Coordinates of C-alpha atoms in Angstrom, one line a residue:
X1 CA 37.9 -42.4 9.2
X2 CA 40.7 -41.3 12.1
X3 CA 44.4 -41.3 10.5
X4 CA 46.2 -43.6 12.1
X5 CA 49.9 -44.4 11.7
X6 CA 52.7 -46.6 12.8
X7 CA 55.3 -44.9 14.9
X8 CA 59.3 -45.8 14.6
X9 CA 59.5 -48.8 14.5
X10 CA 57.0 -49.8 13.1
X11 CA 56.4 -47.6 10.1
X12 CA 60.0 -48.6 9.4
X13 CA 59.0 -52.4 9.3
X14 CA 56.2 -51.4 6.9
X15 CA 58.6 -49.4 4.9
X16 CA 60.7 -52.0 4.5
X17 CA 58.0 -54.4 3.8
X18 CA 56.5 -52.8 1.2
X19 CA 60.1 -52.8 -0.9
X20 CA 61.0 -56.5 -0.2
X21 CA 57.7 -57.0 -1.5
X22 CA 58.3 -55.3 -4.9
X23 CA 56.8 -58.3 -7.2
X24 CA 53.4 -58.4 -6.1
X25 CA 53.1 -54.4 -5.5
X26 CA 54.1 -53.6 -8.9
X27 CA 50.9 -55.6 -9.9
X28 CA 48.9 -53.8 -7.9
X29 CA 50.1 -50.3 -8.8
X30 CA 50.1 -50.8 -12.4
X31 CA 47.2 -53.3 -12.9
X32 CA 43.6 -52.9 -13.5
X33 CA 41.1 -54.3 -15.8
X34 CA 41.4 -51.2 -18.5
X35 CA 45.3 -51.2 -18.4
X36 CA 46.3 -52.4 -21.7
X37 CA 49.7 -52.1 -21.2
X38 CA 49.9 -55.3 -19.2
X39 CA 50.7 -58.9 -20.4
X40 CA 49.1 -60.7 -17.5
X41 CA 46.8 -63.1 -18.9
X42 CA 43.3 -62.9 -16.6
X43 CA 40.1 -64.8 -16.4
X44 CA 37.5 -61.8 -18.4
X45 CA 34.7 -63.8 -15.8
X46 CA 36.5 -62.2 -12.7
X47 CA 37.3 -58.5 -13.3
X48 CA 39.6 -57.2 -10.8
X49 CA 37.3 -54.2 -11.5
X50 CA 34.0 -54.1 -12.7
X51 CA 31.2 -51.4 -11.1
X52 CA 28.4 -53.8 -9.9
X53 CA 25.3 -52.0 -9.0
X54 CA 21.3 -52.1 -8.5
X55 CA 18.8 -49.1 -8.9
X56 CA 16.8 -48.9 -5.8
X57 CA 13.7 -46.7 -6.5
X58 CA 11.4 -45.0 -4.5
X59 CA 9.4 -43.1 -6.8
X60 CA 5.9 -44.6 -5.9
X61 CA 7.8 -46.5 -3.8
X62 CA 8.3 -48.8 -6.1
X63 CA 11.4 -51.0 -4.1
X64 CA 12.5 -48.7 -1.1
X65 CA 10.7 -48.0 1.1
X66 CA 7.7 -50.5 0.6
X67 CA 4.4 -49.1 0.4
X68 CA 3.3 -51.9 3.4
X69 CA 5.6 -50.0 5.3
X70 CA 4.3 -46.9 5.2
X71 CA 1.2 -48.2 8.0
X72 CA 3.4 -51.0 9.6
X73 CA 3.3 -50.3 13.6
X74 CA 7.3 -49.4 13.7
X75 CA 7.6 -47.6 10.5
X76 CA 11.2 -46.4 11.2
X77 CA 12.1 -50.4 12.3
X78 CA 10.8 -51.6 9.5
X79 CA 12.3 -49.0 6.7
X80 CA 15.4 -49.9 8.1
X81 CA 15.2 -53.5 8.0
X82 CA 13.7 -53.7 4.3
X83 CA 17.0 -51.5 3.4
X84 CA 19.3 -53.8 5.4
X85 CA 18.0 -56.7 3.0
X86 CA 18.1 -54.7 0.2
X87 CA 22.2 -54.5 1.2
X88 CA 22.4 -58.4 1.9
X89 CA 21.3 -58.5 -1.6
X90 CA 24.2 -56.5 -2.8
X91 CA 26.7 -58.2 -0.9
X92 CA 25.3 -61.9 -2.1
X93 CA 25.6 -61.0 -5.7
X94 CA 29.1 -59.4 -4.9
X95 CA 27.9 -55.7 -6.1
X96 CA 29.9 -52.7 -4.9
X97 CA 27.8 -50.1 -5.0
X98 CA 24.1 -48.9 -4.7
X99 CA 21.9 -46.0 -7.2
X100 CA 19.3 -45.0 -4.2
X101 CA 16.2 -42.6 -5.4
X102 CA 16.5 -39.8 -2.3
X103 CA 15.2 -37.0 -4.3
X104 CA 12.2 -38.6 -6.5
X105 CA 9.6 -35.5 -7.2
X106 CA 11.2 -32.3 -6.2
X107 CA 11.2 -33.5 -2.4
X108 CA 13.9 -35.1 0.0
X109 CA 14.6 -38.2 2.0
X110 CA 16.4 -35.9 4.0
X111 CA 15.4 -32.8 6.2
X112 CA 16.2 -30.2 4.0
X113 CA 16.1 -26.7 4.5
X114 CA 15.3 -26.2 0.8
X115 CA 12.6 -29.0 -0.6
X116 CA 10.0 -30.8 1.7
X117 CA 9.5 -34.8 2.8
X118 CA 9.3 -37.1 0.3
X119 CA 5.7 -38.9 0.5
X120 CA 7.5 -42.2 -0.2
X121 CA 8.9 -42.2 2.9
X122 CA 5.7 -41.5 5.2
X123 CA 2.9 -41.5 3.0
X124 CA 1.8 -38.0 3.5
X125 CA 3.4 -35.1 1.3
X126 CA 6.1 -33.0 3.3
X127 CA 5.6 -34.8 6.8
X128 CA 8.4 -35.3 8.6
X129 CA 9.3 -38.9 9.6
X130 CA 11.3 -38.4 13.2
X131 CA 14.6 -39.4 11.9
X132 CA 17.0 -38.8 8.5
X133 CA 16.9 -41.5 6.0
X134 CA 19.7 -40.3 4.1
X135 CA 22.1 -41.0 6.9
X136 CA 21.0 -44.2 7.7
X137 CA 21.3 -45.4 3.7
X138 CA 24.4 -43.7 3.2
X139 CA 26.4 -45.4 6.5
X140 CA 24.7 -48.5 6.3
X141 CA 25.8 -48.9 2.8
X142 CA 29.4 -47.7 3.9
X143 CA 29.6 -50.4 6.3
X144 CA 29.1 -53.3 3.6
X145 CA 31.9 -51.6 1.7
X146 CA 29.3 -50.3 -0.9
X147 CA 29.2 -47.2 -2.8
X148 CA 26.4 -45.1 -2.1
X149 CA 25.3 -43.2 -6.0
X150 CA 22.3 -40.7 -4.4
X151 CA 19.8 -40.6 -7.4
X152 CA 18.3 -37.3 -8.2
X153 CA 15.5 -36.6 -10.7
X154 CA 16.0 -32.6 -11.7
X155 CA 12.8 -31.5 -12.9
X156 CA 9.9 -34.0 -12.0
X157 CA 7.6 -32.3 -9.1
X158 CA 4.7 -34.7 -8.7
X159 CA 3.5 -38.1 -10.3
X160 CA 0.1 -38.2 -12.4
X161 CA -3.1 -38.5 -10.3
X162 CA -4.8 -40.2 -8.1
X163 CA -1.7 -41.3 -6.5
X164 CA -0.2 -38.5 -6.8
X165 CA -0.3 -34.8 -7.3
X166 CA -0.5 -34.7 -10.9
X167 CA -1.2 -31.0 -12.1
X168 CA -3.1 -29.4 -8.9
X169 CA -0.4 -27.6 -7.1
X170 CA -2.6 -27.4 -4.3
X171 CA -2.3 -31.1 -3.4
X172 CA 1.8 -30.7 -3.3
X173 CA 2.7 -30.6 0.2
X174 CA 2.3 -27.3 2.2
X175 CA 6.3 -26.3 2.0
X176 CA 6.6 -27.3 -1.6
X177 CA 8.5 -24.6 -3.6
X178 CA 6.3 -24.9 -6.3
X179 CA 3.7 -23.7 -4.3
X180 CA 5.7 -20.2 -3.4
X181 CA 6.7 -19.9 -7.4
X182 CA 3.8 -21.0 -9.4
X183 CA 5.4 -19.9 -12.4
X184 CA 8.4 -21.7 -11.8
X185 CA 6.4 -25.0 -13.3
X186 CA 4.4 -26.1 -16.0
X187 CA 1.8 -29.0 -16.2
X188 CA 2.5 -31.7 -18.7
X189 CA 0.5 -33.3 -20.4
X190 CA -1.9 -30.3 -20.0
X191 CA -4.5 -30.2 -16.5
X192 CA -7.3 -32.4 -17.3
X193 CA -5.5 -34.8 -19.6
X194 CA -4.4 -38.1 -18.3
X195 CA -1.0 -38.7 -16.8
X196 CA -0.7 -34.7 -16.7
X197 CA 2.1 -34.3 -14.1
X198 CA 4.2 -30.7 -13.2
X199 CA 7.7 -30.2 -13.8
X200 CA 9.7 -27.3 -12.6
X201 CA 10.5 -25.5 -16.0
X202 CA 14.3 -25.8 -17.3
X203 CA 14.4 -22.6 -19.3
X204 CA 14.3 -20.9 -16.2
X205 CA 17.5 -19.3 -14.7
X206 CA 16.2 -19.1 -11.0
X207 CA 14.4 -22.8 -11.4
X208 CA 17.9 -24.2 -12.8
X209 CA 19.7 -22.6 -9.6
X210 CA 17.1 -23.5 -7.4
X211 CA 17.5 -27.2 -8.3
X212 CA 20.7 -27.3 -8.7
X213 CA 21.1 -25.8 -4.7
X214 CA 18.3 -28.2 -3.6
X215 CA 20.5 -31.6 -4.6
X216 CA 24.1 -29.8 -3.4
X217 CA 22.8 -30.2 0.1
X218 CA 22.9 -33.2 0.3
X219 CA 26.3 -33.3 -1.4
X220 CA 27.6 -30.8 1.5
X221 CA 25.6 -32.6 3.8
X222 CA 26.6 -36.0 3.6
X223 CA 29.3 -38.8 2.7
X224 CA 28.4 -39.7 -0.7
X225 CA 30.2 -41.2 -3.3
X226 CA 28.6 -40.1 -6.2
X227 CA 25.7 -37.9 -7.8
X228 CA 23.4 -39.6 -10.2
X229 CA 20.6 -38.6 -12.5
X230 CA 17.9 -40.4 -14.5
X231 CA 16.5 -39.6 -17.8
X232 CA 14.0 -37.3 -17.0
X233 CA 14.8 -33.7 -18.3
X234 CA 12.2 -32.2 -20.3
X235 CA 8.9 -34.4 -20.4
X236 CA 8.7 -37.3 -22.7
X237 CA 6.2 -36.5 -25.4
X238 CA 2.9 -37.6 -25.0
X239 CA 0.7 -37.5 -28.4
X240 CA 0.4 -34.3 -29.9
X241 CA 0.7 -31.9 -27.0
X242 CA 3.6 -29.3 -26.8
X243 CA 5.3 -28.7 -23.8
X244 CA 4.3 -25.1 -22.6
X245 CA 7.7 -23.0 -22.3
X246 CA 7.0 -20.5 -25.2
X247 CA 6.8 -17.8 -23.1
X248 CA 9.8 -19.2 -21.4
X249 CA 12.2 -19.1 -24.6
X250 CA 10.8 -15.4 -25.6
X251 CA 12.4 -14.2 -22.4
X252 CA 15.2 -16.4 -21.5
X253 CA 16.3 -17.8 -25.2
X254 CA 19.9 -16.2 -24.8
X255 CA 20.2 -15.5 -28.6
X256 CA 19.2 -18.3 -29.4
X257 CA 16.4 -18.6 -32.4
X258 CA 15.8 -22.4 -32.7
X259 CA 13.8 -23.8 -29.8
X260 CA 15.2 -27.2 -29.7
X261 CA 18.8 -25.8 -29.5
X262 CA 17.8 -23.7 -26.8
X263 CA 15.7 -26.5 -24.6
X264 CA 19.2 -28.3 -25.3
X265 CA 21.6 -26.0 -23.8
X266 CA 19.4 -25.5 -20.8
X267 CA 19.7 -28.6 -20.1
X268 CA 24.0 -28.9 -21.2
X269 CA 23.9 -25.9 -18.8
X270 CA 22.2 -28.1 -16.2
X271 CA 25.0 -30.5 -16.5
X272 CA 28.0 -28.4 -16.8
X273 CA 27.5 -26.2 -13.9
X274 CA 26.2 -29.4 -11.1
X275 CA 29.3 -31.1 -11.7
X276 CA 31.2 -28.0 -11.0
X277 CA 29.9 -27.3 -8.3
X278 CA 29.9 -30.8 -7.0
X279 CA 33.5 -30.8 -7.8
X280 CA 34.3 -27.1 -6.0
X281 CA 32.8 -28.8 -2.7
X282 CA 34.2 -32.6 -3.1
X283 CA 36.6 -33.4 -5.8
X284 CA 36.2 -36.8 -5.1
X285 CA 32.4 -37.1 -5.5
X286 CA 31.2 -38.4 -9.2
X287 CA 28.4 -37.2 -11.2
X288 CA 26.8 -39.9 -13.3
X289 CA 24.0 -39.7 -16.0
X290 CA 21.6 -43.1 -17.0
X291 CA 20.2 -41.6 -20.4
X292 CA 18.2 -43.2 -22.3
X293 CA 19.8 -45.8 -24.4
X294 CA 19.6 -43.9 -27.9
X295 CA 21.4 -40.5 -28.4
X296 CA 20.6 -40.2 -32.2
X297 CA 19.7 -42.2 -35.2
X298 CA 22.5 -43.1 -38.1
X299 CA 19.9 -41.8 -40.4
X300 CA 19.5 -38.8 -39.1
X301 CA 22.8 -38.1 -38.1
X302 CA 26.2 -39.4 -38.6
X303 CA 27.0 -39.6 -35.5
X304 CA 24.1 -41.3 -34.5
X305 CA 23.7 -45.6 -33.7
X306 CA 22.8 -47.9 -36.4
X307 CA 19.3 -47.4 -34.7
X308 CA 15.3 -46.4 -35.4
X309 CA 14.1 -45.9 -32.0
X310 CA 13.3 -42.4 -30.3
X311 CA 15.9 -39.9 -30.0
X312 CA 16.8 -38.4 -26.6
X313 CA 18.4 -35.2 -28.7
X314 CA 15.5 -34.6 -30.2
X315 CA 12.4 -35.7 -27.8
X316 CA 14.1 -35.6 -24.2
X317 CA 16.9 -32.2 -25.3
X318 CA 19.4 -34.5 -24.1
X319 CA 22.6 -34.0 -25.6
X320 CA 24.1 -36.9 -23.4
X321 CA 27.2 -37.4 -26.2
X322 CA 28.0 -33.5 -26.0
X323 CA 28.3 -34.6 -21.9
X324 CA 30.7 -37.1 -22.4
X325 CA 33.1 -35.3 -25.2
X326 CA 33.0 -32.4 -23.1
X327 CA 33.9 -34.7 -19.8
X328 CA 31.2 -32.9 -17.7
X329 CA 30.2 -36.5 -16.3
X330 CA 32.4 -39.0 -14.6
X331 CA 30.1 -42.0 -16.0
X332 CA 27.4 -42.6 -17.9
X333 CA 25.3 -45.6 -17.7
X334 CA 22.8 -45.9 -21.0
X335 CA 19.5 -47.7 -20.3
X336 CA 20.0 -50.6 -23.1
X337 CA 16.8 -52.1 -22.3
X338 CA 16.4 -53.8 -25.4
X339 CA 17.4 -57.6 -26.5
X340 CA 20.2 -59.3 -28.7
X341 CA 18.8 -60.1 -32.0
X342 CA 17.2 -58.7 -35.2
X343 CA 15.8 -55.4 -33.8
X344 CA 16.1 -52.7 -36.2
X345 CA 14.7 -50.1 -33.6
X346 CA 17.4 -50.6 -30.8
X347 CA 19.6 -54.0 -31.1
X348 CA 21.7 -54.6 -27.9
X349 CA 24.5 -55.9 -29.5
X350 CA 24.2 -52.6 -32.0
X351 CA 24.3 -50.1 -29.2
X352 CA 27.1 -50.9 -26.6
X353 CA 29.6 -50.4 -29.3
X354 CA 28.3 -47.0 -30.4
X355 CA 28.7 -46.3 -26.5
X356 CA 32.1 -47.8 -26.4
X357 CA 32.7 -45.5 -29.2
X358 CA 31.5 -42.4 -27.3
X359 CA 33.5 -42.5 -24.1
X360 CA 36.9 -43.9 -26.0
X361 CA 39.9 -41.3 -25.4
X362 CA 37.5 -39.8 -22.8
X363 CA 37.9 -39.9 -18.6
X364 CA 34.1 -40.9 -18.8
X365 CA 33.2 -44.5 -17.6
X366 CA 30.6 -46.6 -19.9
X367 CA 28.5 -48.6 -17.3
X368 CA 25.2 -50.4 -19.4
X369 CA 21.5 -50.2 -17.9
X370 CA 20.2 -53.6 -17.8
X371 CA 16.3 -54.5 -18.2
X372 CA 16.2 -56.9 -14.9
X373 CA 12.4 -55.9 -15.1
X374 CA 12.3 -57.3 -18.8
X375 CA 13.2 -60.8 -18.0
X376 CA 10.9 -63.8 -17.5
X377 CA 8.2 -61.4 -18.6
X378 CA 5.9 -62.7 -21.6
X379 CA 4.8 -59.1 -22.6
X380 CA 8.0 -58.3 -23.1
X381 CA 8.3 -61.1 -26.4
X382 CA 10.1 -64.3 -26.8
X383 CA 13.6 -63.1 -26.3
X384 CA 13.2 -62.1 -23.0
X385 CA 11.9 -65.7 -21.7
X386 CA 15.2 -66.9 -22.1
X387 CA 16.6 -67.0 -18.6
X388 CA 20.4 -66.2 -20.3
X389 CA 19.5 -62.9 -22.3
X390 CA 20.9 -60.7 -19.4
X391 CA 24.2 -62.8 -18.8
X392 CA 24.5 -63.1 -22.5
X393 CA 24.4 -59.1 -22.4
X394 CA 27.5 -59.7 -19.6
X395 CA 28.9 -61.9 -21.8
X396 CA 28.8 -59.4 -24.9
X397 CA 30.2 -56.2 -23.1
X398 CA 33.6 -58.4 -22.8
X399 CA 34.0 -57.3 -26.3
X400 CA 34.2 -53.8 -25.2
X401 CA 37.1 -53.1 -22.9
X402 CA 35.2 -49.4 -22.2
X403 CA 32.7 -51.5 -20.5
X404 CA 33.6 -51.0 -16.9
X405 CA 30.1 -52.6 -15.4
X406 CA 26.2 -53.3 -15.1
X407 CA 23.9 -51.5 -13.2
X408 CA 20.3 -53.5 -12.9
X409 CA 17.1 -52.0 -12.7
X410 CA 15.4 -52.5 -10.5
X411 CA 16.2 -54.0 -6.8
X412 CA 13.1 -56.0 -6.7
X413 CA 13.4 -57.3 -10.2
X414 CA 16.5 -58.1 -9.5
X415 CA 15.5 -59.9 -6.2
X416 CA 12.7 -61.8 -8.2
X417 CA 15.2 -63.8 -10.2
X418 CA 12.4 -65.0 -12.6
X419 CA 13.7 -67.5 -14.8
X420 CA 16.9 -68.2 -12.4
X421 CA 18.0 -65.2 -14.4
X422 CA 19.6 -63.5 -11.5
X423 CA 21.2 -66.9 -10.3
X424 CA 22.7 -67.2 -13.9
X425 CA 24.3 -63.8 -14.7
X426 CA 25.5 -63.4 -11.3
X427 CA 27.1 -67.0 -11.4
X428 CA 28.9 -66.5 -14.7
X429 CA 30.0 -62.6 -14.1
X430 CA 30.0 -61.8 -10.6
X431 CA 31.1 -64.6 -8.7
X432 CA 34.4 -63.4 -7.4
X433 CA 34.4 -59.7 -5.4
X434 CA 35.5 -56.6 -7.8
X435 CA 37.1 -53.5 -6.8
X436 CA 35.4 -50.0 -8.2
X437 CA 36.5 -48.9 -11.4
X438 CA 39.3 -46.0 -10.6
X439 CA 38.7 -42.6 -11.7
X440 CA 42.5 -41.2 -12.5
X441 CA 41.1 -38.2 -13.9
X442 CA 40.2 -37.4 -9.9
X443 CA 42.8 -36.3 -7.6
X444 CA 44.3 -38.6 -5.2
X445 CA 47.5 -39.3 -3.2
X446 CA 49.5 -42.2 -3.0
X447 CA 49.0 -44.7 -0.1
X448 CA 51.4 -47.0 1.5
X449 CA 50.9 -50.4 1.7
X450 CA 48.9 -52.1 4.9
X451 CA 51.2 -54.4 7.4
X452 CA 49.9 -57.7 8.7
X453 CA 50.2 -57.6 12.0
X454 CA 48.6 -61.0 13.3
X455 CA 46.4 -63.9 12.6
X456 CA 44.2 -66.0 14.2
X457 CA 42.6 -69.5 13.5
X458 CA 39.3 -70.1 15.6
X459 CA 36.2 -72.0 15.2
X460 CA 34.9 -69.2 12.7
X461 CA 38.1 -69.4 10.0
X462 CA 41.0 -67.2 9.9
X463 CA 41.1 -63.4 11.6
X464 CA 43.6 -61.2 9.8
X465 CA 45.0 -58.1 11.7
X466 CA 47.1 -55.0 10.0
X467 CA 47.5 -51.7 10.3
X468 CA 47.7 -48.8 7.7
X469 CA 51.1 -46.6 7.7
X470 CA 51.1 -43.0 7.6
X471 CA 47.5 -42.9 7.1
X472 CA 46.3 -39.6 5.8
X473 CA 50.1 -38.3 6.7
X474 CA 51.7 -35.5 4.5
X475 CA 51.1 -36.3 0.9
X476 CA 50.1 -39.7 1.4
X477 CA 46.7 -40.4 1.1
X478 CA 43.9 -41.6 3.5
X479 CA 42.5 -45.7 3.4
X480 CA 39.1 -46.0 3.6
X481 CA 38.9 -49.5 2.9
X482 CA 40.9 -52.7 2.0
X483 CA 41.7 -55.7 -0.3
X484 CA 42.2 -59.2 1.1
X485 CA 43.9 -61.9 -1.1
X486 CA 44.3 -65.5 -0.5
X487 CA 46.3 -67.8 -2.1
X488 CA 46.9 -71.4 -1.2
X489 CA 50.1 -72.6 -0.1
X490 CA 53.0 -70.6 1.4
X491 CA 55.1 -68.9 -1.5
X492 CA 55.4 -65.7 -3.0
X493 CA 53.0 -64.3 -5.2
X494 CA 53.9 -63.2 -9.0
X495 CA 52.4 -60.1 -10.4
X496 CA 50.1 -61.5 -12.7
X497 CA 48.3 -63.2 -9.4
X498 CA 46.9 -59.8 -9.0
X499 CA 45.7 -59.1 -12.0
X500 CA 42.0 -60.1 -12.0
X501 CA 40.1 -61.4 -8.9
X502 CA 40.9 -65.2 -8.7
X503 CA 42.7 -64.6 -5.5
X504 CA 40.8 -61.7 -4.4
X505 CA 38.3 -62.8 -1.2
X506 CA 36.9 -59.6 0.3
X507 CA 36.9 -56.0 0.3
X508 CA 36.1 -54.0 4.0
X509 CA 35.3 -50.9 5.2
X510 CA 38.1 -49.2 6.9
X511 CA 37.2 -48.5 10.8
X512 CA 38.6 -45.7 13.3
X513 CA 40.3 -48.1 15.0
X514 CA 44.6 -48.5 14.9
X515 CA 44.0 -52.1 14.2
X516 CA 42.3 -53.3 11.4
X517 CA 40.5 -56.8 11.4
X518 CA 38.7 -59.5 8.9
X519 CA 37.8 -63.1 9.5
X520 CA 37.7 -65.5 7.0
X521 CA 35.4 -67.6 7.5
X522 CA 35.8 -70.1 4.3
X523 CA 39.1 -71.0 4.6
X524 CA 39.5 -75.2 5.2
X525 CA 40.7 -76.3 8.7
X526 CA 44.6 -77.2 8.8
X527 CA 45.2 -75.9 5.4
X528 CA 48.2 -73.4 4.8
X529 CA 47.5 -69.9 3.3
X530 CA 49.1 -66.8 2.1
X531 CA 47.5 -63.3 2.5
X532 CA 47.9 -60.0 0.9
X533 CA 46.3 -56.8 1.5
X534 CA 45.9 -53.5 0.2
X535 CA 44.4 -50.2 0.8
X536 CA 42.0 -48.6 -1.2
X537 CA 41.1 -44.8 -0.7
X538 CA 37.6 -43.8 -1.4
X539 CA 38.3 -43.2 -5.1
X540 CA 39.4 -47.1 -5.1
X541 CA 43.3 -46.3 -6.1
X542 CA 44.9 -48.9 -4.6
X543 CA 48.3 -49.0 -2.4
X544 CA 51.2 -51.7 -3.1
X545 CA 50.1 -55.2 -1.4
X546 CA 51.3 -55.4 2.2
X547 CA 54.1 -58.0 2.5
X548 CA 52.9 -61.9 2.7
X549 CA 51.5 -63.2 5.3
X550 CA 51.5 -67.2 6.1
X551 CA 48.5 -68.7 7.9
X552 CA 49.8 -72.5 8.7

């Protein structure tokens, strides 16, 4: 976004405006929902922050892009608009950000100079579809003021036959990597065994590099927010077989003499070194992990969950609570696909305090996994027919000040709203906008507050002009996008009106333009309002609120 800046004047007005305004910016610079230090009573059911998000797969193209559209006559047109509905979903259920697959087996939605075409996109392995998905998802989500998380599975290089590669390397597409370095993968479960599958091999250095090189393109490449793996790393285990990396530790173990510790620090190492690098190229990008939900049993360890289930340190080498106390990830987001109630294996209400546990007197954010897919689905047992289990999950993570937000899998469960499911949660938790979480750990620079400049009633509500001081200037910092609050009445605002999101109405994307511009389009005819705004940069810290503005 261009600086822009007020000159003489003008900045001296906003200057000014900003200190006569001290009440109200004090809120904003000190408030947020995980500041305990404040006395402001707030409304837990509208968060001034809360990260609000919805996975949107493409592995087997599973919600973007449809299959359908793979043969429709305009398959660029029609990609495009099943995204764009994708993003009115987001914005109805007042989410702030987006997890999008763009690297789902070893390939790219992207053209990259490293990995070929995803087949999700076209259908066909490594053909190129004549324009660059990744740049449409990542500026249409940046126009709706979302987030844009690009979801990266490491290791996975084809799904199980007939739909996809499974273990021939022949049938990956022409360009694949894999079919250069043979030896770089493995098939698992063995050739000839169903579901077999290849996966590039984490034990090896070169492979590690490679992948890690592969998904910083598209960090150098392109505007997004933040870097996000699944839970694949090594294979899940399937019956008896053994993954095939014994030759693998013999000449890569690094000292080590156990295995399991071994497969473990390749994948720490895996970790550790993609968020440096991410942060060496863009401080400001985060690196998030969605593990699966149990780290390690109580009986087995200590440290572990009052838990039975599988163990992701023992059957996945996922060490994901050596991630957060060693603050290599900026969030984590647990897949707690499991119900409130008398589970012994994995109880809900048993596993987002172990997880609140983890990241407290960390910088690591806790966001939960939610089991959308679950709900309103009779295989899934009698718990999950009740159309409030997932807002009662909302409802329990209140408890748990370390929970800083949801993120639903997947898109079209969450668009199938079976039971009135979606309808509930999102009408007892989300029904006020929510700023993003902010990261302090992450460098930033102060920003001044926004002037309102003008405002306008017309037939569609109330339009709202400002600019933004200073913009990007010296050591200030650089607004990427805003903060409206209304407030009926004319009168000043106290502090504590900023401490949740009663009075907040809308969030926007910064433009290039000098003048910023909203229109509020549910205000009531005739009726007197105050407005506020602030400025957010793309870390969401957010500026002092701009002087009031009356609307008569």
């Amino acid at each position: 976004m261009k600086a822009t800046r007020l000159r003489a004047a003008g900045l001296a007005v906003a200057l000014l405006g900003a200190l006569i305004a001290g009440t109200p910016a004090s809120a904003a610079e000190s408030d947020t929902t995980t500041d305990t230090s404040t006395s402001c009573v707030t409304n837990p059911a509208t968060p001034k922050r809360q990260f609000r998000a919805m996975w949107i797969a493409s592995v087997t193209n599973i919600d973007w892009p449809s299959k359908a559209s793979q043969t429709a006559p305009d398959q660029v047109a029609k990609q495009k608009a099943e995204y764009l509905g994708w993003l009115d979903l987001a914005q109805k259920l007042n989410h702030n950000a987006v997890v999008v697959q763009v690297r789902p087996t070893a390939d790219a939605f992207w053209p990259s100079p490293y990995e070929p075409w995803s087949e999700y996109v076209t259908g066909v392995r490594g053909q190129d579809p004549g324009w660059d998905p990744l740049a449409f998802l990542v500026e249409e989500s940046h126009k709706r003021n979302l987030e844009f998380h690009a979801w990266f599975n490491p290791y996975r290089v084809s799904m199980p036959a007939p739909s996809g590669a499974g273990a021939d390397i022949s049938k990956l597409a022409p360009d694949a990597p894999a079919r250069q370095h043979p030896d770089w993968v493995f098939a698992y479960p063995p050739a000839g065994v169903a579901g077999s599958r290849l996966y590039y091999n984490p034990g090896i250095p070169e492979v590690r590099e490679f992948v890690q090189t592969a998904m910083m393109d598209a960090v150098n490449r392109y505007d997004i927010d933040g870097v996000h793996f699944d839970d694949y790393f090594y294979p899940y285990p399937s019956g008896t077989y053994q993954v095939p990396d014994d030759a693998t530790f013999a000449e890569y173990n690094r000292g080590f003499t156990n295995k399991a510790d071994w497969r473990r620090d390749n994948i720490n190492l895996l970790i550790q070194e993609m968020n440096a690098k991410i942060k060496a190229a863009k401080p400001w990008v985060k690196f998030g992990v969605s593990p699966f939900g149990i780290w390690r049993n109580k009986s087995v360890d200590p440290l572990g969950s009052d838990t039975t289930g599988s163990q992701s340190y023992d059957i996945i080498s996922a060490d994901t609570r050596k991630w957060i106390k060693e603050e290599w990830i900026d969030y984590v987001v647990p897949q707690l696909y499991w119900y409130i109630g008398q589970y012994p294996a994995a109880d809900y209400a048993r596993l987002v305090p172990w997880w609140a546990e983890q990241v407290r007197g960390t910088s690591v954010q806790l966001y939960i996994g939610q089991a959308d897919y679950k709900s309103g689905e009779p295989a899934y047992g009698s718990y999950w027919m009740n159309p409030y289990e997932l807002s009662n999950h909302l409802t329990l993570n209140r408890s748990y000040p370390e929970v800083l937000g949801n993120v639903h899998f997947s898109a079209v469960q969450v668009r199938a709203n079976r039971l009135g499911a979606t309808d509930i949660y999102a009408a007892e938790h989300y029904s006020r906008p929510a700023l993003i979480p902010a990261m302090p750990h992450l460098p930033s620079q102060p920003l001044l507050a926004p002037v309102v400049t003008a405002s306008e009633r017309d037939a569609d509500g109330v339009r709202l002009s400002w600019r933004q001081p200073a913009d990007g200037e010296g050591p200030l910092g650089t607004a990427t996008s805003y903060a409206i609050y209304r407030f009926d009445g004319a009168g000043i605002a106290e502090a504590c009106d900023f401490a949740d999101a009663a009075h907040l109405v809308a969030t926007v994307r910064g433009t290039a333009d000098d003048v910023q511009s909203w229109v509020d389009t549910t205000v009531a005819a005739g009726r007197p309002y105050t407005y506020y705004v602030t400025a957010l940069d793309r870390l969401a810290n957010e500026s002092p609120v701009s002087p009031p503005h009356f609307v008569h």
